[in-house]
mmCIF file of C-alpha atoms in Angstrom:
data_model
loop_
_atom_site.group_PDB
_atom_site.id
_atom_site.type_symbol
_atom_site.label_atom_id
_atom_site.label_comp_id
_atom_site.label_asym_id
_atom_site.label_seq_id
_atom_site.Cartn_x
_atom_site.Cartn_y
_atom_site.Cartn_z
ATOM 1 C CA UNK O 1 0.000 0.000 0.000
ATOM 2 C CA UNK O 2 2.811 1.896 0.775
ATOM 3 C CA UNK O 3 4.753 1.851 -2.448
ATOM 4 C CA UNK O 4 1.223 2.273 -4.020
ATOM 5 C CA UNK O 5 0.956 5.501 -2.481
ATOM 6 C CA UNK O 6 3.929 7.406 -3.252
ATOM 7 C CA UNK O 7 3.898 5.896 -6.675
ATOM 8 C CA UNK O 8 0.512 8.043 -7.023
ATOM 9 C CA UNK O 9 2.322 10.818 -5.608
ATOM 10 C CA UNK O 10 4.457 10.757 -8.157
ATOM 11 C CA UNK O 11 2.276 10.086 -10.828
ATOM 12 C CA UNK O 12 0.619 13.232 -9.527
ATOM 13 C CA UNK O 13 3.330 15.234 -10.025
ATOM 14 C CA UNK O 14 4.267 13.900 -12.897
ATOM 15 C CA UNK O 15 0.997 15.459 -14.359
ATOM 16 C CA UNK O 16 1.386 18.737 -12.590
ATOM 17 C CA UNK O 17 5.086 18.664 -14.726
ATOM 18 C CA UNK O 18 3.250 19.202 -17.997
ATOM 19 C CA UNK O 19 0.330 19.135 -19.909
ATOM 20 C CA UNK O 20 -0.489 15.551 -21.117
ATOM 21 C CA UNK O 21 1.629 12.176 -21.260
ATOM 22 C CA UNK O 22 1.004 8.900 -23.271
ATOM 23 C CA UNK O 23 0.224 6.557 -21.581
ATOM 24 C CA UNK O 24 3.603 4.854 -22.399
ATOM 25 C CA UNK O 25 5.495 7.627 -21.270
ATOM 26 C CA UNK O 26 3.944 7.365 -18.245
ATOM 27 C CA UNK O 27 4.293 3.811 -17.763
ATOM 28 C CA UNK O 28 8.308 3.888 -18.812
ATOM 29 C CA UNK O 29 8.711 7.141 -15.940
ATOM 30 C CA UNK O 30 6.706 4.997 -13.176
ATOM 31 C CA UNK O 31 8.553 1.936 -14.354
ATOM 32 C CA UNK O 32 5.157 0.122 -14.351
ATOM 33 C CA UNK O 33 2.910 -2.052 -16.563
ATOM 34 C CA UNK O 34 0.422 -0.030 -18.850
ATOM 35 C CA UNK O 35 -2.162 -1.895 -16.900
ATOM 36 C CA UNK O 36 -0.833 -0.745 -13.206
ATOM 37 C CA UNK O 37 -0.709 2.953 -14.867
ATOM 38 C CA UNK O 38 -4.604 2.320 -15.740
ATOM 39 C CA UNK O 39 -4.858 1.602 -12.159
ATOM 40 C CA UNK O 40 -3.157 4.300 -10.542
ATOM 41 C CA UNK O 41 -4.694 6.815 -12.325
ATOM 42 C CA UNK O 42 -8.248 5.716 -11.190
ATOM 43 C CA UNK O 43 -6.920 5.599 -7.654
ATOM 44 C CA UNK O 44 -6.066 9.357 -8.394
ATOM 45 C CA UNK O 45 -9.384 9.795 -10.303
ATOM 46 C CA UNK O 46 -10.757 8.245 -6.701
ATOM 47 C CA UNK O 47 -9.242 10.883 -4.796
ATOM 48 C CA UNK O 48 -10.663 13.568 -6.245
ATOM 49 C CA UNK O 49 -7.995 14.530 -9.568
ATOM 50 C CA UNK O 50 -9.784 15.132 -12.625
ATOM 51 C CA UNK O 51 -7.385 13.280 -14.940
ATOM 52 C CA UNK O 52 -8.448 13.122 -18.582
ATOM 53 C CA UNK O 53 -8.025 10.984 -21.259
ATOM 54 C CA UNK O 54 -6.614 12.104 -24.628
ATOM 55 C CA UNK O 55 -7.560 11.296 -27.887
ATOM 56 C CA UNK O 56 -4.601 9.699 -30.206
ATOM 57 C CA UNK O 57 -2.655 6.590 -31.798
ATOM 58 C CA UNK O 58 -1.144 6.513 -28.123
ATOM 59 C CA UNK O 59 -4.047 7.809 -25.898
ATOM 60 C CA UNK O 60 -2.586 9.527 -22.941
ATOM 61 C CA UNK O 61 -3.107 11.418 -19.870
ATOM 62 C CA UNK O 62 -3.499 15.136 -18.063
ATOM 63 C CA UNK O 63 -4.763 16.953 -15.201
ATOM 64 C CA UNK O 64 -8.346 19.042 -15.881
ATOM 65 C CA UNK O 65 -7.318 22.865 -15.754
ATOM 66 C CA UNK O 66 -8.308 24.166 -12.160
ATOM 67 C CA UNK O 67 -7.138 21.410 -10.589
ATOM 68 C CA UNK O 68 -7.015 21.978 -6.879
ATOM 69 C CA UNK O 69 -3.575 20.450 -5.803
ATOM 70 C CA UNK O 70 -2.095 18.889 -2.674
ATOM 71 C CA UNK O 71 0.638 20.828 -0.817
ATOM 72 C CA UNK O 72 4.161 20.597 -2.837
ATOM 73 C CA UNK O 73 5.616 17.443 -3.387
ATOM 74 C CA UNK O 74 9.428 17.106 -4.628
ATOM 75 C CA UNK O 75 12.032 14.210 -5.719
ATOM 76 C CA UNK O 76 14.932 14.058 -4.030
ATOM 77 C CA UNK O 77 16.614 15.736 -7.368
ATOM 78 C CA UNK O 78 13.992 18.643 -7.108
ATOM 79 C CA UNK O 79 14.720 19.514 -3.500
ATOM 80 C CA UNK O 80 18.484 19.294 -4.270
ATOM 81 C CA UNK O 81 18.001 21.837 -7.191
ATOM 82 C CA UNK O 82 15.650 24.046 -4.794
ATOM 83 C CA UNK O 83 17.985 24.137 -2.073
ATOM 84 C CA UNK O 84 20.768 25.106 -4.052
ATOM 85 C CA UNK O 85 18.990 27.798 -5.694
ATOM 86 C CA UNK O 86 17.880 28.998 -2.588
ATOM 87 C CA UNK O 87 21.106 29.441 -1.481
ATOM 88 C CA UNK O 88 22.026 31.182 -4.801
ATOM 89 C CA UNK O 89 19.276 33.448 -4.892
ATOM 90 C CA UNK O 90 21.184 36.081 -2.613
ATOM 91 C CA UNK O 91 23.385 36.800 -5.308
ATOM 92 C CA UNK O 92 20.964 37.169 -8.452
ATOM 93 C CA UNK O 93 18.249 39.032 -6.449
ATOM 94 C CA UNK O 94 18.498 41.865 -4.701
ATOM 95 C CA UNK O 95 16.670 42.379 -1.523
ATOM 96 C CA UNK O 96 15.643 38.774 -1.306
ATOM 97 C CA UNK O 97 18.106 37.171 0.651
ATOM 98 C CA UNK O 98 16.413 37.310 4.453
ATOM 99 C CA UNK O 99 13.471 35.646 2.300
ATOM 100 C CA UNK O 100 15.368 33.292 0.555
ATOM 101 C CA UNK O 101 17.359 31.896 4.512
ATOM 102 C CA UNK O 102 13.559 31.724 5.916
ATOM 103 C CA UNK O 103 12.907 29.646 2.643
ATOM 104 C CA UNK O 104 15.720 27.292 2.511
ATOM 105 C CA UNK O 105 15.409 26.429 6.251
ATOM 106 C CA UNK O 106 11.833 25.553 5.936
ATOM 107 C CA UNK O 107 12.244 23.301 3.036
ATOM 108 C CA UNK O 108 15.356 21.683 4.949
ATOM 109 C CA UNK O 109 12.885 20.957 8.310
ATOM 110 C CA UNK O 110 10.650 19.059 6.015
ATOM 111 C CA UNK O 111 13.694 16.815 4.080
ATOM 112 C CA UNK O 112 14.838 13.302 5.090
ATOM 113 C CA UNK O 113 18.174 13.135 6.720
ATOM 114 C CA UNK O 114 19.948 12.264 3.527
ATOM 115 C CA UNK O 115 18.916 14.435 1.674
ATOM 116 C CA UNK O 116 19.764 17.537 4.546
ATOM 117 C CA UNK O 117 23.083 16.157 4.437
ATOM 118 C CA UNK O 118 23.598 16.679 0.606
ATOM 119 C CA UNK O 119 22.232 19.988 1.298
ATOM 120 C CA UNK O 120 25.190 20.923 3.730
ATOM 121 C CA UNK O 121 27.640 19.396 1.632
ATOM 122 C CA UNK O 122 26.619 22.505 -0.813
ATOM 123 C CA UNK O 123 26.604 24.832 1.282
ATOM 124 C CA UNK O 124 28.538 27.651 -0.376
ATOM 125 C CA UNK O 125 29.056 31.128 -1.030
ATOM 126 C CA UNK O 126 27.500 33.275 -3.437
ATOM 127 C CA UNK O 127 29.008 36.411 -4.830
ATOM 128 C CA UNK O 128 27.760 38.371 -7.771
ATOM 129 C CA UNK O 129 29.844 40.371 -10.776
ATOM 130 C CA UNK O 130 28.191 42.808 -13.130
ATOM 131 C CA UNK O 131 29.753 41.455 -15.861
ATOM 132 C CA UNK O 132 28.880 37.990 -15.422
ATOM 133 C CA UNK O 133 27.979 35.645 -18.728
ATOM 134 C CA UNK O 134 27.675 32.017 -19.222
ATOM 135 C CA UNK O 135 29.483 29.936 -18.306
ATOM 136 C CA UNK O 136 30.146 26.056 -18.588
ATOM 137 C CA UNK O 137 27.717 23.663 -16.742
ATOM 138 C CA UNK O 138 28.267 21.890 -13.547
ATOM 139 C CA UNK O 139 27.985 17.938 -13.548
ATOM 140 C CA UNK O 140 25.683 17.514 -10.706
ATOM 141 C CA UNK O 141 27.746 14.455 -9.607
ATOM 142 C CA UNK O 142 31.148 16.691 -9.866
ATOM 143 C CA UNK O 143 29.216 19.106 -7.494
ATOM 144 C CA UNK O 144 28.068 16.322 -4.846
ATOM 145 C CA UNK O 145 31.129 14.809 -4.589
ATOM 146 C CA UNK O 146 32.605 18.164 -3.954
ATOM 147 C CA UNK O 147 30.473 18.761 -1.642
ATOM 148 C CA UNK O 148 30.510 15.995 0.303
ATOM 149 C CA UNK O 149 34.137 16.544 0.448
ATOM 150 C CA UNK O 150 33.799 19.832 1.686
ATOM 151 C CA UNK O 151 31.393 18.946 4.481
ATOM 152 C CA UNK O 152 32.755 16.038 5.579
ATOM 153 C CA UNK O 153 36.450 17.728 5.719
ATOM 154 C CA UNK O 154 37.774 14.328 3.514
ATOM 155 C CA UNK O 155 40.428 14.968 1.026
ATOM 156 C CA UNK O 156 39.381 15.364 -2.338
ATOM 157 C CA UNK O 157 41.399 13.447 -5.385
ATOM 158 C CA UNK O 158 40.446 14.774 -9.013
ATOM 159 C CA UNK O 159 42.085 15.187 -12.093
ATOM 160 C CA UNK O 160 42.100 18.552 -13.264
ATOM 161 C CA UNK O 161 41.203 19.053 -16.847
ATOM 162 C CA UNK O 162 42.808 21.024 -19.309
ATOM 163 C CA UNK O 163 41.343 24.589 -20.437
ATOM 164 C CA UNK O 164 40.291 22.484 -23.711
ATOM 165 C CA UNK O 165 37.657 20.150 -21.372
ATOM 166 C CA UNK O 166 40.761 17.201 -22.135
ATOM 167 C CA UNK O 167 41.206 15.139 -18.678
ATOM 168 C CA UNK O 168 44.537 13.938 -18.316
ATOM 169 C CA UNK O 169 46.353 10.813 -20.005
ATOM 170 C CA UNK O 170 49.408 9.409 -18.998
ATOM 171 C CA UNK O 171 50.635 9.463 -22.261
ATOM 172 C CA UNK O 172 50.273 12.859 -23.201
ATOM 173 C CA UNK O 173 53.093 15.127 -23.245
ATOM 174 C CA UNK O 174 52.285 17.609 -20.610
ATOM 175 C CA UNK O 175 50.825 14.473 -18.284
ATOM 176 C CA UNK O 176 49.472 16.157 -14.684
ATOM 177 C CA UNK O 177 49.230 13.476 -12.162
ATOM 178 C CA UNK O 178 45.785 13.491 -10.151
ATOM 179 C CA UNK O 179 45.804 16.258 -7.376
ATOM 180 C CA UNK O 180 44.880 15.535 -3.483
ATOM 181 C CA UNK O 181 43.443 18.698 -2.037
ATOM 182 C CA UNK O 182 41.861 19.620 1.090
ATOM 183 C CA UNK O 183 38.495 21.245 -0.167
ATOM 184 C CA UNK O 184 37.621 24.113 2.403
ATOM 185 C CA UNK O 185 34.837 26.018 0.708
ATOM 186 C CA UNK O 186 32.787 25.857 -2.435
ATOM 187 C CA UNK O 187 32.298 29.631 -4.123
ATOM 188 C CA UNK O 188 29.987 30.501 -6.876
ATOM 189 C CA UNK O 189 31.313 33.865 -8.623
ATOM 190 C CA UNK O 190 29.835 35.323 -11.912
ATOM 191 C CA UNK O 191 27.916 32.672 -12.457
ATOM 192 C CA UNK O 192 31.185 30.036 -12.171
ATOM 193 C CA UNK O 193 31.756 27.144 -9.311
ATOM 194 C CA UNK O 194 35.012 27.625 -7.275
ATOM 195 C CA UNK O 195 36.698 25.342 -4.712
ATOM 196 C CA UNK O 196 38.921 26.917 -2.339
ATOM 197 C CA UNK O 197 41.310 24.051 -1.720
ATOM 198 C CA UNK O 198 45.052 23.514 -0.041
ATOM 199 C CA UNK O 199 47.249 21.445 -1.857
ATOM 200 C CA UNK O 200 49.780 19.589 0.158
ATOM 201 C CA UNK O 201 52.007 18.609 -2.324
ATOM 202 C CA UNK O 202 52.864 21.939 -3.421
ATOM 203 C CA UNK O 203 52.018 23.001 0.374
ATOM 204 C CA UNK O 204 49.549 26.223 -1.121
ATOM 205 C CA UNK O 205 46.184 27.383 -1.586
ATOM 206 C CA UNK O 206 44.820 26.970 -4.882
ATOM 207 C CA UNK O 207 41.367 27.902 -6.234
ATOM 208 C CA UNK O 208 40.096 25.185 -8.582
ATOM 209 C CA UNK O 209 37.165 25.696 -11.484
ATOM 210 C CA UNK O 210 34.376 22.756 -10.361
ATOM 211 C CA UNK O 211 33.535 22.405 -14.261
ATOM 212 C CA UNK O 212 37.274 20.761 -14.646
ATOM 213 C CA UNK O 213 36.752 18.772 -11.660
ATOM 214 C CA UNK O 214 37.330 14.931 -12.755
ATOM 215 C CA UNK O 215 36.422 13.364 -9.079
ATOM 216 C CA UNK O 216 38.482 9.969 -8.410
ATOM 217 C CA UNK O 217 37.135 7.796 -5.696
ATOM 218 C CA UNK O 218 36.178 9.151 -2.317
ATOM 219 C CA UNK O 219 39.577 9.292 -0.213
ATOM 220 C CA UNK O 220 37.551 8.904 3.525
ATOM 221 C CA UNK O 221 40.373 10.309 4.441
ATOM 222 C CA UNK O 222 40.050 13.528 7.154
ATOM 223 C CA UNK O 223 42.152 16.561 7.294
ATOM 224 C CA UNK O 224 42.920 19.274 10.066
ATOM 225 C CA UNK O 225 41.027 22.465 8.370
ATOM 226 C CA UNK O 226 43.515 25.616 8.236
ATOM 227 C CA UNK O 227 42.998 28.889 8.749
ATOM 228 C CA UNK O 228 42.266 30.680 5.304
ATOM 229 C CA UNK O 229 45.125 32.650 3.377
ATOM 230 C CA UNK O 230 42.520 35.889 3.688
ATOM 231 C CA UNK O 231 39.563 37.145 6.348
ATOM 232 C CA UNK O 232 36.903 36.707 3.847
ATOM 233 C CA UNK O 233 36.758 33.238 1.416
ATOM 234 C CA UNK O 234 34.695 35.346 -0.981
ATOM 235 C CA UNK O 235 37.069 38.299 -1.382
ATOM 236 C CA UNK O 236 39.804 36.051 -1.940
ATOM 237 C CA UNK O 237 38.151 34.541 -4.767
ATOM 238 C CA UNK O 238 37.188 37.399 -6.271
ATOM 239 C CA UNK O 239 40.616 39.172 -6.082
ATOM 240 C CA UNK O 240 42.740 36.378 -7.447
ATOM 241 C CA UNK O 241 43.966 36.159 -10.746
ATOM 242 C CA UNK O 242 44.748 32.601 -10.971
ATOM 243 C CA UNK O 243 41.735 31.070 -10.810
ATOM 244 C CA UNK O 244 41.455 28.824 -13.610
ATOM 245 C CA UNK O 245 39.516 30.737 -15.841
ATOM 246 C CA UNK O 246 39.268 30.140 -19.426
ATOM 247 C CA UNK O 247 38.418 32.692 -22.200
ATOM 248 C CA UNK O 248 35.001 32.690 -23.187
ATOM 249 C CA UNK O 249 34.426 32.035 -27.118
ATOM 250 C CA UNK O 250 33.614 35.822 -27.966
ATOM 251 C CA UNK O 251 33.786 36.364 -31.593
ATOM 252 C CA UNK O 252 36.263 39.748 -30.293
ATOM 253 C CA UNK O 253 39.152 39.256 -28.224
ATOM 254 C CA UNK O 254 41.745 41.723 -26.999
ATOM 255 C CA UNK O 255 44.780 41.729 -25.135
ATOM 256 C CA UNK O 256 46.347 44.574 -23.257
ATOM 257 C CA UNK O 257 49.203 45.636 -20.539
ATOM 258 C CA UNK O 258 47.193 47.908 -17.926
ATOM 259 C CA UNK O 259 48.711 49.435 -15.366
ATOM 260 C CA UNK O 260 46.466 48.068 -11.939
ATOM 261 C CA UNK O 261 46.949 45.617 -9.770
ATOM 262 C CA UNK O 262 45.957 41.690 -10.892
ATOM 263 C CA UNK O 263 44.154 41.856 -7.742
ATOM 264 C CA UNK O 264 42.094 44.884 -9.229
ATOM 265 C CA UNK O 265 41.443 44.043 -12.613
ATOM 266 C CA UNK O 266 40.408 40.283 -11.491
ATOM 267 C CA UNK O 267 37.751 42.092 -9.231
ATOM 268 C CA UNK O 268 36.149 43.947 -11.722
ATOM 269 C CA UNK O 269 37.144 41.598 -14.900
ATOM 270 C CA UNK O 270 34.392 40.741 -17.102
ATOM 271 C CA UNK O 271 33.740 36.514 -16.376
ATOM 272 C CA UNK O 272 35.589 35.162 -19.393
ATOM 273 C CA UNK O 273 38.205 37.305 -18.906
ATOM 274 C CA UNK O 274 41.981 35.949 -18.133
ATOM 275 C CA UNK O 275 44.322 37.846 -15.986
ATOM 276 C CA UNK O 276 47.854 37.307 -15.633
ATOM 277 C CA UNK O 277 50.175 39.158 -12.700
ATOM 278 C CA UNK O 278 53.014 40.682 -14.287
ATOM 279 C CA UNK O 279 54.206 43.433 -11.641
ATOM 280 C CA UNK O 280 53.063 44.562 -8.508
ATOM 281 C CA UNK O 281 51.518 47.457 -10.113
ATOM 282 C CA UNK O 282 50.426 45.820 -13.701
ATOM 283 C CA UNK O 283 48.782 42.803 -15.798
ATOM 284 C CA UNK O 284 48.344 41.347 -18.847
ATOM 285 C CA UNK O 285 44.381 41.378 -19.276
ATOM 286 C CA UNK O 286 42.156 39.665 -21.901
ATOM 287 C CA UNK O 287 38.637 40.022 -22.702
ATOM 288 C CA UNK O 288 35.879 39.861 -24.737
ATOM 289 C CA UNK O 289 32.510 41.125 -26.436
ATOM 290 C CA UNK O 290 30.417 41.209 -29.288
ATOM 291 C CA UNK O 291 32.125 43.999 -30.499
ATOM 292 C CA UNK O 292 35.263 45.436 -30.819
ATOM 293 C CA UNK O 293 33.754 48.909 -29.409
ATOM 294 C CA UNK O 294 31.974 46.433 -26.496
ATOM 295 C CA UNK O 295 35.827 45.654 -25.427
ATOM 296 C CA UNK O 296 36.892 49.209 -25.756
ATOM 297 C CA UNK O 297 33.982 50.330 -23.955
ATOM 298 C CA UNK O 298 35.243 47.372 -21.064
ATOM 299 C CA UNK O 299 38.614 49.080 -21.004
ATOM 300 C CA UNK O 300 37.409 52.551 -20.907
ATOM 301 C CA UNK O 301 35.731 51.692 -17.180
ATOM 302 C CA UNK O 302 38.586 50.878 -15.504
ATOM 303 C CA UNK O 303 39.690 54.047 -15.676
ATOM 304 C CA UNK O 304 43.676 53.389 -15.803
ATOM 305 C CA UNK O 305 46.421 53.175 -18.499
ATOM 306 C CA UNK O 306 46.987 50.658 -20.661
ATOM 307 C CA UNK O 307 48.968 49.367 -23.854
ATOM 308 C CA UNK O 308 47.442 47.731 -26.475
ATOM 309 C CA UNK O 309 49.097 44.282 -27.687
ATOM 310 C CA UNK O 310 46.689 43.059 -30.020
ATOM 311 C CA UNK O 311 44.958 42.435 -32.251
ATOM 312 C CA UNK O 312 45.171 45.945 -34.876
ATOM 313 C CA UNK O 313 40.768 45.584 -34.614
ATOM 314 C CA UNK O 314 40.986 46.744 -31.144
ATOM 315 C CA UNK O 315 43.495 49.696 -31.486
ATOM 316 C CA UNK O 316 41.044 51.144 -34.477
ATOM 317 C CA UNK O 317 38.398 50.576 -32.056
ATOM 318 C CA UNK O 318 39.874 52.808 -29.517
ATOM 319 C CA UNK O 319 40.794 55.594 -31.555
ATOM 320 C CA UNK O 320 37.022 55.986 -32.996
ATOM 321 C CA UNK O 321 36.239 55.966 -29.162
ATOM 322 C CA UNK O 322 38.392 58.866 -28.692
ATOM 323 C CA UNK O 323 37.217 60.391 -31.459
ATOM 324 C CA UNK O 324 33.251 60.103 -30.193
ATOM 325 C CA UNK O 325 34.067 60.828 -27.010
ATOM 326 C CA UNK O 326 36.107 64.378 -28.455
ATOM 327 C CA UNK O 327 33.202 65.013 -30.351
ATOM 328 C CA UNK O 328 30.394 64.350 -27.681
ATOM 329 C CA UNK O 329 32.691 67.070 -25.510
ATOM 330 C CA UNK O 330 33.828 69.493 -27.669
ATOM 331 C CA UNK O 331 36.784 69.259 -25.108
ATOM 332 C CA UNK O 332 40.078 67.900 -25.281
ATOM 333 C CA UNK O 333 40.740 64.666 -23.168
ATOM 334 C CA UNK O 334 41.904 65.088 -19.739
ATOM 335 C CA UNK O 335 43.170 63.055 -16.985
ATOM 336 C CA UNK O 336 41.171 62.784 -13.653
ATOM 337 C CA UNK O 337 42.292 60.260 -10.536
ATOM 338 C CA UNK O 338 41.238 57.200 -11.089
ATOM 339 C CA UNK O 339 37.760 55.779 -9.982
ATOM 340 C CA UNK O 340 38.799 52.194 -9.691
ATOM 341 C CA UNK O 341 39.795 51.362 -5.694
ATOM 342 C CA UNK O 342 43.640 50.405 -5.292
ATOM 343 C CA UNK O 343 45.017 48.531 -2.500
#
């Protein structure tokens, strides 16, 4: 009776998900006989759901419009997938985020245990840039093991693919052994997935991208958490340059010396962007856009000097900039203190 039940339930929801299944379609999702499906939809019809039969070669199945429904019901993959947006939401919408904690602990009081525990093993932090873009998907099993990593303070042993998506072969060249980290936090910045890891073999932090996360095997084995290399796990994310990051495919890509700080320009960097320390006081920094006035344009708001190192498309872009912006004035160009903050 049991199993009867919540196979009803999710039959239920099944028809709440969208308007009208065959009846095979049904019967493959359920992982039932055509004839069980007959009879769980009269045990719905029983309960009070209006659900009507469709005409066709297949016949099929859907909920009468104004159907009153029971409260919420949700797989374990949909509570997953609410939880975690939940605890993105902060950082996409703004005023929403006392809201959103009320939200996230209610729906946690109502989950099983192991399915709270997956919860905590996301448990992250969510930081927003202005600039953000797509960016690669997430494997959701990359993410729980991850996670479960990061909760259960277990080292974590991955290979770490290449910028290309490659993972590792010992027979290529440039062969990178499997890394064993100790995963401290999981960040999601401009719309990316970060682990803030330590790496004992080269005895450092590192900040990994999750999307070139190759998990091995679970290690079960625990680690000591350390104190973090800066106060605040989501400013250090934010202000490092080595991050990982690849260049996103933008049909216009520049590359320039500017004189700020890596720290700076990996703050404020477009996502897709790739900075590279040079000097205390300079980078090399390249982005993209749609345009090669949408990467002048970028340029023009940090506010600081730079040298152009290719490609000739982005120079000529720059000097028609100039020019509008001479024209829009009437005034020569002048030089005001800079409105980007320095450390």
């Amino acid at each position: 009776m049991a199993a009867t039940s919540a196979r009803a339930l999710e039959l239920l929801s099944l028809l709440v998900a969208r308007d009208g299944w065959t009846g095979s379609e049904l019967a493959r999702r359920l992982d039932v006989s055509v004839r069980t499906l007959r009879r769980d939809i009269e045990t719905l019809r029983a309960l009070g759901y209006p659900v009507a039969a469709m005409k066709g070669p297949e016949g099929g199945y859907r909920l009468a419009p104004g159907t009153k429904l029971p409260p919420l019901q949700f797989d374990d993959e949909q509570a997953i997938a609410l939880a975690v947006a939940l605890q993105t939401a902060p950082a996409t919408v703004s005023g929403h985020t006392d809201a959103a904690a009320r939200a996230l602990t209610t729906v946690k009081q109502v989950m099983p245990a192991h399915l709270q525990a997956e919860v905590d093993a996301l448990y992250l932090t969510a930081i927003r840039n202005y600039w953000a873009f797509g960016a690669p998907p997430v494997e959701p099993a990359t993410l729980k093991a991850v996670g479960n990593a990061v909760r259960a303070s277990h080292r974590l042993r991955f290979d770490y693919l290449t910028q290309t998506g490659h993972r590792p072969h010992p027979a290529d060249r440039d062969f990178e052994p499997p890394l064993e980290v100790e995963p401290h936090h999981l960040v999601l910045w401009a719309g990316r997935w970060y682990l803030v890891a330590y790496q004992t073999r080269d005895a450092g932090w590192g900040i990994y991208r999750v999307d070139r996360i190759h998990p091995r095997s679970p290690t079960g084995a625990p680690f000591t958490r350390r104190e973090l290399p800066a106060g605040n796990v989501a400013d250090y994310v934010m202000s490092s340059h080595d991050r990982g990051d690849t260049l996103a495919p933008w049909p216009c890509l520049g590359t320039v010396l500017i004189d700020l700080p890596a720290d700076i320009v990996a703050r404020w960097a477009p996502s897709g962007a790739v900075v590279e320390y040079l000097t205390a006081t300079s980078c090399r920094f390249t982005l993209g856009a749609w345009s090669w006035a949408g990467v002048a344009g970028l340029l023009a708001t940090f506010d600081a000097d730079f040298t152009i190192l290719d490609p000739p498309e982005l120079t000529h872009a720059c000097q028609q900039l100039a020019i509008r912006y001479h024209a829009a004035t009437g005034r020569g160009p002048r030089s005001e203190e800079s409105t980007i903050p320095r450390r």
